[in-house]
C-alpha positions as a Markdown table, in Angstrom:
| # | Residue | x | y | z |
|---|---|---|---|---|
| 1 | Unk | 66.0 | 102.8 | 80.5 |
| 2 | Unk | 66.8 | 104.4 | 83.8 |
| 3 | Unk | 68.8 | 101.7 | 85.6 |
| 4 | Unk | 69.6 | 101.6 | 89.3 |
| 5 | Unk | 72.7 | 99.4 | 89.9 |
| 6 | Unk | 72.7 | 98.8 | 94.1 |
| 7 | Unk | 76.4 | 97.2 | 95.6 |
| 8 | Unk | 77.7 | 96.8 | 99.1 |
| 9 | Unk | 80.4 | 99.4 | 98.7 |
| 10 | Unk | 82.4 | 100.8 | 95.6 |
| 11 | Unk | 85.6 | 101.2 | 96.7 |
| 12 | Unk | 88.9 | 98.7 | 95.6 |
| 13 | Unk | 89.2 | 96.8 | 93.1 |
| 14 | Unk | 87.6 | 93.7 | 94.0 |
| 15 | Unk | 85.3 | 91.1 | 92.7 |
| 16 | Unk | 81.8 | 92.7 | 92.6 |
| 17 | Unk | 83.1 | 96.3 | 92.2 |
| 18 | Unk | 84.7 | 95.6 | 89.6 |
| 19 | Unk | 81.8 | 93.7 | 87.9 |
| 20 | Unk | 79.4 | 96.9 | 89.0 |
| 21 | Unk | 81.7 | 99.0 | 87.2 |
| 22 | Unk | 81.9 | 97.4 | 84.0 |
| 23 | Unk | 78.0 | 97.1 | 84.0 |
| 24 | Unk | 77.5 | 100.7 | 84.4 |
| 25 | Unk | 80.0 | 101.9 | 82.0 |
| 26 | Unk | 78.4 | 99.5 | 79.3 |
| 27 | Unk | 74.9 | 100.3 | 79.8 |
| 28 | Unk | 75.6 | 103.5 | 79.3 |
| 29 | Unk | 77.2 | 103.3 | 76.3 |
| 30 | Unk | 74.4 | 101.5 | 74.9 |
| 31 | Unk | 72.0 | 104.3 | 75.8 |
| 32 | Unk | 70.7 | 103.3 | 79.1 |
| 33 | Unk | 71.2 | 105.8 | 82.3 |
| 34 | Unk | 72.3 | 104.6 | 85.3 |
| 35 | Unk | 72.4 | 105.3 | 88.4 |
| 36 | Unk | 74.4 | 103.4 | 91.3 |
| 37 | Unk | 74.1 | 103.2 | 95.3 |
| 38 | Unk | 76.4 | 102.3 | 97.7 |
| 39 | Unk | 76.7 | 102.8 | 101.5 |
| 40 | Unk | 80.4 | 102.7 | 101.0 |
| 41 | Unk | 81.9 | 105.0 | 97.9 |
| 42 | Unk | 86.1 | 105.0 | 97.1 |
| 43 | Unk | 88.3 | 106.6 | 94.6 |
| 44 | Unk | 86.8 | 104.1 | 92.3 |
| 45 | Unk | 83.5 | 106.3 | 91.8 |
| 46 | Unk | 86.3 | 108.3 | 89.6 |
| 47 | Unk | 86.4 | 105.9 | 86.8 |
| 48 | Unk | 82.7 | 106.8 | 86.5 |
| 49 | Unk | 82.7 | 110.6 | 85.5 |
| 50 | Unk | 83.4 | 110.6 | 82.1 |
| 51 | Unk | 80.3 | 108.4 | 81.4 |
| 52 | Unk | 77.7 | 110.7 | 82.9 |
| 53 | Unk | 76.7 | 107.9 | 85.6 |
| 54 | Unk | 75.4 | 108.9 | 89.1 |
| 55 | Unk | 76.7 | 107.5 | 92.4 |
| 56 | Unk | 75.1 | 108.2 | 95.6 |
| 57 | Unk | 75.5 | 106.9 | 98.8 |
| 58 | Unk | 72.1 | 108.9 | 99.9 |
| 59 | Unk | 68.9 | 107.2 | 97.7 |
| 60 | Unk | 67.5 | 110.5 | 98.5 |
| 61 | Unk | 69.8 | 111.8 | 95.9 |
| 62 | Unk | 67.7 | 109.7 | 93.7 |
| 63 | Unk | 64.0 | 110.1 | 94.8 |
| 64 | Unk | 63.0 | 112.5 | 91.7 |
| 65 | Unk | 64.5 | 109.7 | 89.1 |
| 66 | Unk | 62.1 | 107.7 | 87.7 |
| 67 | Unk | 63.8 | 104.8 | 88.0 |
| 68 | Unk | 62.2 | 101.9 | 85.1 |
| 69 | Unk | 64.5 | 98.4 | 87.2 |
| 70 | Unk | 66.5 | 98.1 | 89.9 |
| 71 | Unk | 69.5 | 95.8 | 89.4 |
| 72 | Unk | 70.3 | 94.6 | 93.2 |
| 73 | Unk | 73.5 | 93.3 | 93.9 |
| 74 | Unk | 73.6 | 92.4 | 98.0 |
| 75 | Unk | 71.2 | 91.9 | 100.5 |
| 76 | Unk | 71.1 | 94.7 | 102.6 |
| 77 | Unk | 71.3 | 97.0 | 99.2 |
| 78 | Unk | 68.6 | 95.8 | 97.7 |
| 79 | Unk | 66.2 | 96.2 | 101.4 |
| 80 | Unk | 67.3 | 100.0 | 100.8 |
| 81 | Unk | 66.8 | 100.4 | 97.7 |
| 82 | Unk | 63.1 | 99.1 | 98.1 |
| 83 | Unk | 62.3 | 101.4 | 100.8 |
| 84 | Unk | 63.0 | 104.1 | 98.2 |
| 85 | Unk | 61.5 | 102.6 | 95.3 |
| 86 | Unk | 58.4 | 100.7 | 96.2 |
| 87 | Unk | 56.8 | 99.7 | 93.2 |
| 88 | Unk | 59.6 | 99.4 | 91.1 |
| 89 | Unk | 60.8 | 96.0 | 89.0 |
| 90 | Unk | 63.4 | 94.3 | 90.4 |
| 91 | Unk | 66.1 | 92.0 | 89.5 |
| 92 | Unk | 68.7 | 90.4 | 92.6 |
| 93 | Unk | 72.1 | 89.3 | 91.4 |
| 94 | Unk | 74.2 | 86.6 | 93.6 |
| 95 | Unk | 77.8 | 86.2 | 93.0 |
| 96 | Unk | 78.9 | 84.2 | 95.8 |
| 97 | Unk | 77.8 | 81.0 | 97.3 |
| 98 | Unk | 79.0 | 81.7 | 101.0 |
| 99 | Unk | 79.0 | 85.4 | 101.8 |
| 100 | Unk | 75.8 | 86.2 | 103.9 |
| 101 | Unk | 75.2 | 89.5 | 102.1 |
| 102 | Unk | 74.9 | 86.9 | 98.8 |
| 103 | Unk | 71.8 | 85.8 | 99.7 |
| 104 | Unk | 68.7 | 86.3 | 99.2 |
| 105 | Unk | 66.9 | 89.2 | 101.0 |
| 106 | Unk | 65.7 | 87.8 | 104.0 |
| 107 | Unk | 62.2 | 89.9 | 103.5 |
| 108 | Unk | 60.1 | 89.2 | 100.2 |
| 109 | Unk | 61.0 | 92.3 | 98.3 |
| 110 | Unk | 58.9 | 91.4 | 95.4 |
| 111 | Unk | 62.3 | 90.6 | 93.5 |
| 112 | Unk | 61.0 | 89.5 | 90.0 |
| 113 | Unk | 64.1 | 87.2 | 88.9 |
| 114 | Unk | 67.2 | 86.1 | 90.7 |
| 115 | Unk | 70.7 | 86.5 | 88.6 |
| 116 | Unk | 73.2 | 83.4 | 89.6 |
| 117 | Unk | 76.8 | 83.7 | 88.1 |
| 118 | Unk | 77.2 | 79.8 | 88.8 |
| 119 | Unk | 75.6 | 76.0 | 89.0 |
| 120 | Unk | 76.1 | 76.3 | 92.5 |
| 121 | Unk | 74.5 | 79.3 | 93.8 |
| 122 | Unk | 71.3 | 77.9 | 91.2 |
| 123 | Unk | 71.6 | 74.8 | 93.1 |
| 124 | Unk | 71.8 | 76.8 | 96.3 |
| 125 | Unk | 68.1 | 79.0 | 95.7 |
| 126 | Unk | 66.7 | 76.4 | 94.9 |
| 127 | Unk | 67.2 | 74.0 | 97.4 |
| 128 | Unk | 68.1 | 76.5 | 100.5 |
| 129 | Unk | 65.6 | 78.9 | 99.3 |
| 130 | Unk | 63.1 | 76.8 | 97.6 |
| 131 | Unk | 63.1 | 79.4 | 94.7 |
| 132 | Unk | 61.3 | 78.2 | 92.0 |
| 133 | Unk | 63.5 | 77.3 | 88.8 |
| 134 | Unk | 61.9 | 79.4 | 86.1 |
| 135 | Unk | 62.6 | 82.4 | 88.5 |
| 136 | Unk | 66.7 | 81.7 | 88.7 |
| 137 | Unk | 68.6 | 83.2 | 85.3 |
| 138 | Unk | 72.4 | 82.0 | 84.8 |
| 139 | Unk | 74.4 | 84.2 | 83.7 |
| 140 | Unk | 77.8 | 82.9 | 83.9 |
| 141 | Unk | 80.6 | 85.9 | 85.5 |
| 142 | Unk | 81.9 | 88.5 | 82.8 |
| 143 | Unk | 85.0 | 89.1 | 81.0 |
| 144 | Unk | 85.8 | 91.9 | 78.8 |
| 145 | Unk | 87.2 | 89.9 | 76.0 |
| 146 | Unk | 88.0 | 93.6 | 74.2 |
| 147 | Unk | 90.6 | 93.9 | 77.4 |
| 148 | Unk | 91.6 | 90.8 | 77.9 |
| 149 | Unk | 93.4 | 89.4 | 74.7 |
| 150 | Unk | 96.6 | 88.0 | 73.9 |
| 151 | Unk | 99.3 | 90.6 | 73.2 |
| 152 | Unk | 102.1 | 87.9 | 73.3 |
| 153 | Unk | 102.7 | 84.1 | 73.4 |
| 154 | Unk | 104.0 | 82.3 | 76.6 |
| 155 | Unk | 107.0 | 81.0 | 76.6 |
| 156 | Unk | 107.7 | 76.7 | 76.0 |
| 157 | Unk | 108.8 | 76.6 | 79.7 |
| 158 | Unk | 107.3 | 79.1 | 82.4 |
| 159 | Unk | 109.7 | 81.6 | 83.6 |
| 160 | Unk | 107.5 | 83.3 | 85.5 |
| 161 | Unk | 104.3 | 82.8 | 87.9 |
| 162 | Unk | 101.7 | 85.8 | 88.8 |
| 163 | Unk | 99.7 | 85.6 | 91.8 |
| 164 | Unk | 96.1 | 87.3 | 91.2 |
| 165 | Unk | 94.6 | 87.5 | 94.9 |
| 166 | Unk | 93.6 | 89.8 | 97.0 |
| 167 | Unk | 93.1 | 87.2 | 99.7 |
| 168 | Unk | 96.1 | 85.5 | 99.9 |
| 169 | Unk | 97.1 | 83.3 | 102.6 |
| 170 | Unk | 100.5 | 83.4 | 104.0 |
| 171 | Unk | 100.9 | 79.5 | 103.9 |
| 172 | Unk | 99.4 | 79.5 | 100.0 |
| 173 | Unk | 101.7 | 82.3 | 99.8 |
| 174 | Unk | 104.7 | 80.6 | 101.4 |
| 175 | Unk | 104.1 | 77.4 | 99.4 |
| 176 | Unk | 104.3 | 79.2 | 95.8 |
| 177 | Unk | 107.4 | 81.0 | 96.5 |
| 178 | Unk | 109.0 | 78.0 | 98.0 |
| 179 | Unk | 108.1 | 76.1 | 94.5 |
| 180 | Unk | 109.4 | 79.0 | 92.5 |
| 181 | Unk | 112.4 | 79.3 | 94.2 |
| 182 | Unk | 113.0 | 75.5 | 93.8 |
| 183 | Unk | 112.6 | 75.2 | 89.8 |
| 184 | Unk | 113.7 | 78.9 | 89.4 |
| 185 | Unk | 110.7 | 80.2 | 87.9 |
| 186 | Unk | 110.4 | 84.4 | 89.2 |
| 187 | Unk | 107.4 | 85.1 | 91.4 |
| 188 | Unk | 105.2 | 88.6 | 91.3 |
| 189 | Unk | 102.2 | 88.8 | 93.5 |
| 190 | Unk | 99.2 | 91.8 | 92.7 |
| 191 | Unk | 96.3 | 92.2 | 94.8 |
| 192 | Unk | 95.7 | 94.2 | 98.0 |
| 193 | Unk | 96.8 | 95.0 | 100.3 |
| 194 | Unk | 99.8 | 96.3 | 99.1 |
| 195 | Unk | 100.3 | 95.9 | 95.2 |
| 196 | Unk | 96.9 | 96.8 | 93.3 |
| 197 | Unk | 97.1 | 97.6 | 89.8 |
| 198 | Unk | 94.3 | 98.8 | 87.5 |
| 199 | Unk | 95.8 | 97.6 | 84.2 |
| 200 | Unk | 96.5 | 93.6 | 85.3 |
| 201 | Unk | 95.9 | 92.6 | 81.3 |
| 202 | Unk | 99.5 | 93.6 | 81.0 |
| 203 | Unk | 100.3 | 91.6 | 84.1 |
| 204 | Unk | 98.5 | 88.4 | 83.2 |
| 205 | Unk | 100.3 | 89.0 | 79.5 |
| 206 | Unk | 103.9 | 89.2 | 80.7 |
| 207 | Unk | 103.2 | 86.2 | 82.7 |
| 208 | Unk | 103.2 | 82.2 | 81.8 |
| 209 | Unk | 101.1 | 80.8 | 84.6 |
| 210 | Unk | 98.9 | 82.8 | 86.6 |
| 211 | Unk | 98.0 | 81.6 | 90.3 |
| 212 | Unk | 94.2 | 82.6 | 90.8 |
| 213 | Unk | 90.6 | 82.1 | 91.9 |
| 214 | Unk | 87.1 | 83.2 | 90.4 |
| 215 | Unk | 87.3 | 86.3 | 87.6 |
| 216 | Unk | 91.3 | 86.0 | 87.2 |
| 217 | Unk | 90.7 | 82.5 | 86.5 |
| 218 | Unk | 88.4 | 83.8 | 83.6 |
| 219 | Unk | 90.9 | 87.0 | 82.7 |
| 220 | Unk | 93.7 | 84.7 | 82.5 |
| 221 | Unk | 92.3 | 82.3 | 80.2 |
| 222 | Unk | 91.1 | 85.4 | 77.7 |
| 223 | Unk | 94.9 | 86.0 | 77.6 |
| 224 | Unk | 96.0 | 82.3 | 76.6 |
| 225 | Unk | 97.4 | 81.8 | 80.1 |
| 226 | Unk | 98.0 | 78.8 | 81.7 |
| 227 | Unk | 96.0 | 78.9 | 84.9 |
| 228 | Unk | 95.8 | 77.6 | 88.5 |
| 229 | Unk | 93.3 | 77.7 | 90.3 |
| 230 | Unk | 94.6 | 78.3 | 94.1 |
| 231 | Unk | 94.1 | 80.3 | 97.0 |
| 232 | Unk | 92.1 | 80.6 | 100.5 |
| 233 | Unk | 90.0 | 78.0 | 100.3 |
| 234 | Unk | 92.7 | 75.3 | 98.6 |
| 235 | Unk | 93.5 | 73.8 | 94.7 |
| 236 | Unk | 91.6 | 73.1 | 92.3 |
| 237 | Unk | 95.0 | 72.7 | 89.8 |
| 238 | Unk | 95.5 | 73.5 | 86.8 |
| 239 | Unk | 92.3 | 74.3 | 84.4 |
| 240 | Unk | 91.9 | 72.2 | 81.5 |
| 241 | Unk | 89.3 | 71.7 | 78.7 |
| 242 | Unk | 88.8 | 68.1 | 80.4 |
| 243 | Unk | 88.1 | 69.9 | 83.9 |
| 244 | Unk | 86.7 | 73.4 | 83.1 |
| 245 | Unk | 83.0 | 72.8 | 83.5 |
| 246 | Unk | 83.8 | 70.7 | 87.1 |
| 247 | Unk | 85.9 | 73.6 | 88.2 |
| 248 | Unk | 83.4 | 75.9 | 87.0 |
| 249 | Unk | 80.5 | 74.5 | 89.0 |
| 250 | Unk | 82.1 | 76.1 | 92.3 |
| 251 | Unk | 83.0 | 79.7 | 90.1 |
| 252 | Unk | 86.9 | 78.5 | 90.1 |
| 253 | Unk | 86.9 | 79.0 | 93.7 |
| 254 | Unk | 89.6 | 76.3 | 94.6 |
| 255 | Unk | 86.5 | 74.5 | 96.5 |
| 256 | Unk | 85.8 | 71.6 | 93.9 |
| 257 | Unk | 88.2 | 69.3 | 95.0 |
| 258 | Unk | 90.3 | 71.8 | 98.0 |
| 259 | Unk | 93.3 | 70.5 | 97.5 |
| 260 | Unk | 95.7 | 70.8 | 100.4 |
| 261 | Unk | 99.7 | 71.9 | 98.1 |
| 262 | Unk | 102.7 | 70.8 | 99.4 |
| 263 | Unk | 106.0 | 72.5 | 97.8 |
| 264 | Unk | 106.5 | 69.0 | 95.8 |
| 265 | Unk | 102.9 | 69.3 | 94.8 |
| 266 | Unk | 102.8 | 73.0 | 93.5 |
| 267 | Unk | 105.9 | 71.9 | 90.8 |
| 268 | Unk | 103.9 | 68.6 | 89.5 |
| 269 | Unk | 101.0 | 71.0 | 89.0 |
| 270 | Unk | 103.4 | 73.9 | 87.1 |
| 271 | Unk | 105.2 | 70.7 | 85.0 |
| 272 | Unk | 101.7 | 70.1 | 83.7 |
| 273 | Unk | 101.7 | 73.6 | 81.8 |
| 274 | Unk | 101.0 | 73.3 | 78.4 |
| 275 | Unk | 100.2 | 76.5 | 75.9 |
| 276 | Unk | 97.7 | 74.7 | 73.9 |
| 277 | Unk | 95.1 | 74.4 | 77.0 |
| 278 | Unk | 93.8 | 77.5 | 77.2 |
| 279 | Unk | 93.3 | 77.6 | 73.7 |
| 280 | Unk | 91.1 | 74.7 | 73.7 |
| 281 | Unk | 88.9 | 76.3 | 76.7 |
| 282 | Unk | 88.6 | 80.2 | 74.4 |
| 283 | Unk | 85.6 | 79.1 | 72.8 |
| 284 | Unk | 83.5 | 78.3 | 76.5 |
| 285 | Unk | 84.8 | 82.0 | 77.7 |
| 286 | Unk | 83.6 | 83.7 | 74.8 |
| 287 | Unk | 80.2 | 82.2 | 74.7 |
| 288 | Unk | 79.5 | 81.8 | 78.3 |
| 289 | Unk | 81.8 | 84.5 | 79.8 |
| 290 | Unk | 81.9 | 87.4 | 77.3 |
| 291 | Unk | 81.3 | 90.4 | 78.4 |
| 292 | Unk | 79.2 | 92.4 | 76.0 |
| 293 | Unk | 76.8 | 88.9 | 75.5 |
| 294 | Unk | 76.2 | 88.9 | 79.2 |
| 295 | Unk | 75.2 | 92.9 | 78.9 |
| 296 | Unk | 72.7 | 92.0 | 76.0 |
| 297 | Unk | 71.0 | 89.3 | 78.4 |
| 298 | Unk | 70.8 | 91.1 | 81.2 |
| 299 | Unk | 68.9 | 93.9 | 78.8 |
| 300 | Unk | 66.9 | 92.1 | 77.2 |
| 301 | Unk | 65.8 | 90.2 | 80.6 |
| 302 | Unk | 65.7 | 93.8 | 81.8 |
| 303 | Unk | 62.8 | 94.6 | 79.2 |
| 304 | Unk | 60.9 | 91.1 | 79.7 |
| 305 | Unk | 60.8 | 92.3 | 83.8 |
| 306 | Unk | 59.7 | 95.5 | 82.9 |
| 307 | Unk | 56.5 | 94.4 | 80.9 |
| 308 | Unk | 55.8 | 91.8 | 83.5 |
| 309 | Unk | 55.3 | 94.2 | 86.0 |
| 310 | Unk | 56.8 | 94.9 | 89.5 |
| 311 | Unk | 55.7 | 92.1 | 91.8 |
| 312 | Unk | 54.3 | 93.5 | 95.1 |
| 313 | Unk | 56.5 | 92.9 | 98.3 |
| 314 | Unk | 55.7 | 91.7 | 101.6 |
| 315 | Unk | 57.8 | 93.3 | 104.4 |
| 316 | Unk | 56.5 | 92.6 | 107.8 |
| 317 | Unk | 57.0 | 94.3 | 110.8 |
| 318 | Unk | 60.2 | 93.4 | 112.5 |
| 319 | Unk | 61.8 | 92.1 | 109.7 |
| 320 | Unk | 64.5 | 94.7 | 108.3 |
| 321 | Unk | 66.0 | 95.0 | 111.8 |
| 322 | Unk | 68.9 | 92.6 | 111.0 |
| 323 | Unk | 69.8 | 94.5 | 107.9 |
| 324 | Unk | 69.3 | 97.6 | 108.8 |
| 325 | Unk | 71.8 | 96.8 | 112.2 |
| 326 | Unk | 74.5 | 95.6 | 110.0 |
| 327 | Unk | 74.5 | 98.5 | 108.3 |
| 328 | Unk | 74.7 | 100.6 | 111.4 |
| 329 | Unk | 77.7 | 98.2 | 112.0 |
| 330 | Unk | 79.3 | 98.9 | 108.5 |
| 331 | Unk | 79.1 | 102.6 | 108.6 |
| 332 | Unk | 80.3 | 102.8 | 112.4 |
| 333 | Unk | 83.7 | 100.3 | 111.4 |
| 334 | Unk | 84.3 | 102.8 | 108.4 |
| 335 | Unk | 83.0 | 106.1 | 108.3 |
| 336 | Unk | 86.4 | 108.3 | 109.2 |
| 337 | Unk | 88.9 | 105.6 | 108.2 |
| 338 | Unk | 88.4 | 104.7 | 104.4 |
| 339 | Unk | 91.8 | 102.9 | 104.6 |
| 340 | Unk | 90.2 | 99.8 | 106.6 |
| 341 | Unk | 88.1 | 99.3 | 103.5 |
| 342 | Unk | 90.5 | 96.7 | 102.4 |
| 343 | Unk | 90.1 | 94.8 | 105.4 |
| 344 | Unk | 86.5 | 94.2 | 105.2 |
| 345 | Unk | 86.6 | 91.0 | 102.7 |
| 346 | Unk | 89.1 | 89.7 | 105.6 |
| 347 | Unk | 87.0 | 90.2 | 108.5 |
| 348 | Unk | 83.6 | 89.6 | 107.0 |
| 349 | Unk | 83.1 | 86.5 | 109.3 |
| 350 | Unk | 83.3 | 89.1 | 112.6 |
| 351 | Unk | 81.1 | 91.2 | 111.1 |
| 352 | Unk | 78.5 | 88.7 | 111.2 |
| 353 | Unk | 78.9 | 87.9 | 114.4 |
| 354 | Unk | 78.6 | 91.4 | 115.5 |
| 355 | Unk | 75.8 | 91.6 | 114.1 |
| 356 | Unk | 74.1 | 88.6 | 115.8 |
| 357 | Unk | 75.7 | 89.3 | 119.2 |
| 358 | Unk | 73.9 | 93.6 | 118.4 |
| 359 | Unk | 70.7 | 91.8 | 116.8 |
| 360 | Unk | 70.1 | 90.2 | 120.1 |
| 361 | Unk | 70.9 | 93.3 | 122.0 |
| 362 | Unk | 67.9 | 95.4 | 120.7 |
| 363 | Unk | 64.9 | 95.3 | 122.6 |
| 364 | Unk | 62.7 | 96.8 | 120.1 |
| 365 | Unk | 62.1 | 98.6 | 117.0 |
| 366 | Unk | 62.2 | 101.5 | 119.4 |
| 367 | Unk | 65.8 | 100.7 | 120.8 |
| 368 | Unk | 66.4 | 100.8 | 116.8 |
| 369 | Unk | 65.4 | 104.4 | 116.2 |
| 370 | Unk | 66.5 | 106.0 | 119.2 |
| 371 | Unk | 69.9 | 104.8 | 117.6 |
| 372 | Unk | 69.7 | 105.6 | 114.3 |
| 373 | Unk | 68.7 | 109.2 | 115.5 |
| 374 | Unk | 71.8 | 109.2 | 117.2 |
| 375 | Unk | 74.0 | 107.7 | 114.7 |
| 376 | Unk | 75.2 | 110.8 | 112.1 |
| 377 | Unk | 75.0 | 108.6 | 109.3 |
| 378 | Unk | 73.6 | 107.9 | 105.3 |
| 379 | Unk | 70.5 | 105.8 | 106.8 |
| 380 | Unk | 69.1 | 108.6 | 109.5 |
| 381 | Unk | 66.8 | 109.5 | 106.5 |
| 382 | Unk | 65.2 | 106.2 | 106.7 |
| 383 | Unk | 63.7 | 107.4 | 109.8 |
| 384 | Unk | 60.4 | 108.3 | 109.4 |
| 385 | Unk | 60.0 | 105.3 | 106.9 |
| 386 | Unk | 60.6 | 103.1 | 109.9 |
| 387 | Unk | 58.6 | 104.7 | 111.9 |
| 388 | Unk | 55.7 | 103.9 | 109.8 |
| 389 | Unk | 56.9 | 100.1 | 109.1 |
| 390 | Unk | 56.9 | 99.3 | 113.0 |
């Protein structure tokens, strides 16, 4: 199959760059090409070379491909990648429950199935979005269990906590090393901004309790690490086979039960750490979380949307103006500073308003093109095509 993977921006090692990456490389190993888009393109387009698979940030690189699904990942990726690829199946993938740009499109794109990576986002389509059951597929987030595996066995007492964020809070942050310090347990943080590593398996393994939210939770357990789940949005404690499936529900966000830590609190949760509990959890994570039976699903659902047939979209005039204005807002925030990358998880909440506060602004789809010819940017070849949508 020719296989176009759409994602925000592929850039740092974060959540769903990660997962886009992974995707691509294994797809292509089991004989599939693939072809990825992305407004926003980092060094991490270099891990892709050796596998033969395309990145663009220009879908006009990609108009002679005759391109069999399109995997969308992101709103505003998948409006694109429709206004390149009319009449071609495709799949949407949702792996966040808050983020705007996890959403569905707000324009019926003739999406055949929607991907979920939790209970919660399925809960959320369907009752937000009224999208019908049979047309939501779970597929729980991935893990490459052929990376992460056990290379050693934790010590009886922890001697040393890892922080896994790359959204850590200075209070979250101030109340773990305050804990450390108190029961004399060493303290390494690695995330951005200022300590990414590529190789975290060795990390996690050299490690006896790892501090974490959403796929570090799921890494860490592959390991046989004791995990907590803590960060931005407050505790969920430590994971358990007695808790997994409750903690799951809200992708071990730290949102099931948001749990305020005190210093005190933080050590009674470490005290419970016990080396036979992630043990008991390995069988969900290689059922539900592995990452080569996730890539046989999403295949074989591929194939089953492919002989359905694409399902025709209705896009109505007027309607990709708030998309198509955040992206103008995206590529104005970043196109000669690539460093600010990082911040753009941070400050997605500003963005947003931006966007409302510049949606309002525009007087018509007129005001809209007279500004995208302006703008030297990836989307002034989408021009013409909006010229004949409005």
């Amino acid at each position: 199959m020719n296989i176009l993977i759409t994602v925000q921006k592929f850039s740092t090692l974060s959540g769903s760059e990660i997962f886009t990456r992974d995707l691509a490389i294994n797809l292509s190993k089991k004989g599939n090409n693939v072809f990825i888009y992305s407004p926003i393109i980092g060094d991490l387009s270099y891990s892709l070379k050796k596998y033969n698979i395309e990145i663009t940030d220009n879908l006009d690189n990609f108009k002679k491909v005759k391109i069999d699904i399109i995997h969308s990942q992101h709103n505003i990726t998948a409006i694109m990648a429709r206004s390149y690829f009319p009449n071609t199946p495709m799949v949407f993938m949702s792996h966040g429950f808050i983020p705007e740009i996890e959403q569905p499109p707000s324009v019926n794109l003739g999406i055949s199935k929607y991907i979920v990576t939790s209970d919660e986002i399925e809960n959320h389509y369907k009752n937000k979005y009224k999208i019908p059951k049979s047309n939501i597929i779970k597929i729980y987030n991935s893990v490459d269990l052929k990376r992460f595996k056990p290379t050693s066995i934790g010590n009886k007492i922890p001697k040393k906590v890892l922080v896994l964020s790359n959204h850590l809070d200075l209070n979250v942050e101030k109340v773990i090393k305050a804990a450390c310090k108190k029961i004399n347990i060493k303290y390494q943080h690695v995330g951005l901004p200022n300590n990414v590593k590529e190789n975290i398996v060795e990390q996690i393994n050299n490690s006896d309790i790892i501090i974490t939210l959403g796929r570090g939770v799921l890494e860490s357990l592959a390991c046989n690490r004791n995990v907590i789940v803590y960060d931005i949005f407050g505790a969920d404690g430590l994971v358990t086979i007695n808790n997994f499936n409750k903690i799951r529900y809200n992708n071990f966000s730290g949102r099931k039960y948001r749990l305020k830590y005190t210093e005190n609190d933080l050590i009674k949760e470490i005290k419970k750490y016990n080396n036979n509990n992630p043990k008991l959890i390995y069988k969900s994570i290689h059922q539900d979380h592995g990452l080569d039976n996730n890539i046989n699903k999403l295949i074989n659902l591929y194939g089953s949307v492919i002989k359905d047939g694409f399902k025709k979209s209705k896009i109505s005039s007027g309607e990709l103006l708030c998309e198509f204005q955040y992206l103008l807002n995206i590529t104005k925030k970043y196109e000669n500073n690539f460093s600010k990358l990082i911040e753009e998880d941070k400050h997605i909440k500003n963005l947003e308003k931006s966007l409302e506060v510049a949606h309002k602004e525009l007087q018509s789809s007129r005001d809209l093109i007279i500004q995208m010819k302006k703008k030297k940017c990836f989307f002034e070849l989408l021009t013409e095509k909006l010229k004949k949508i409005f």
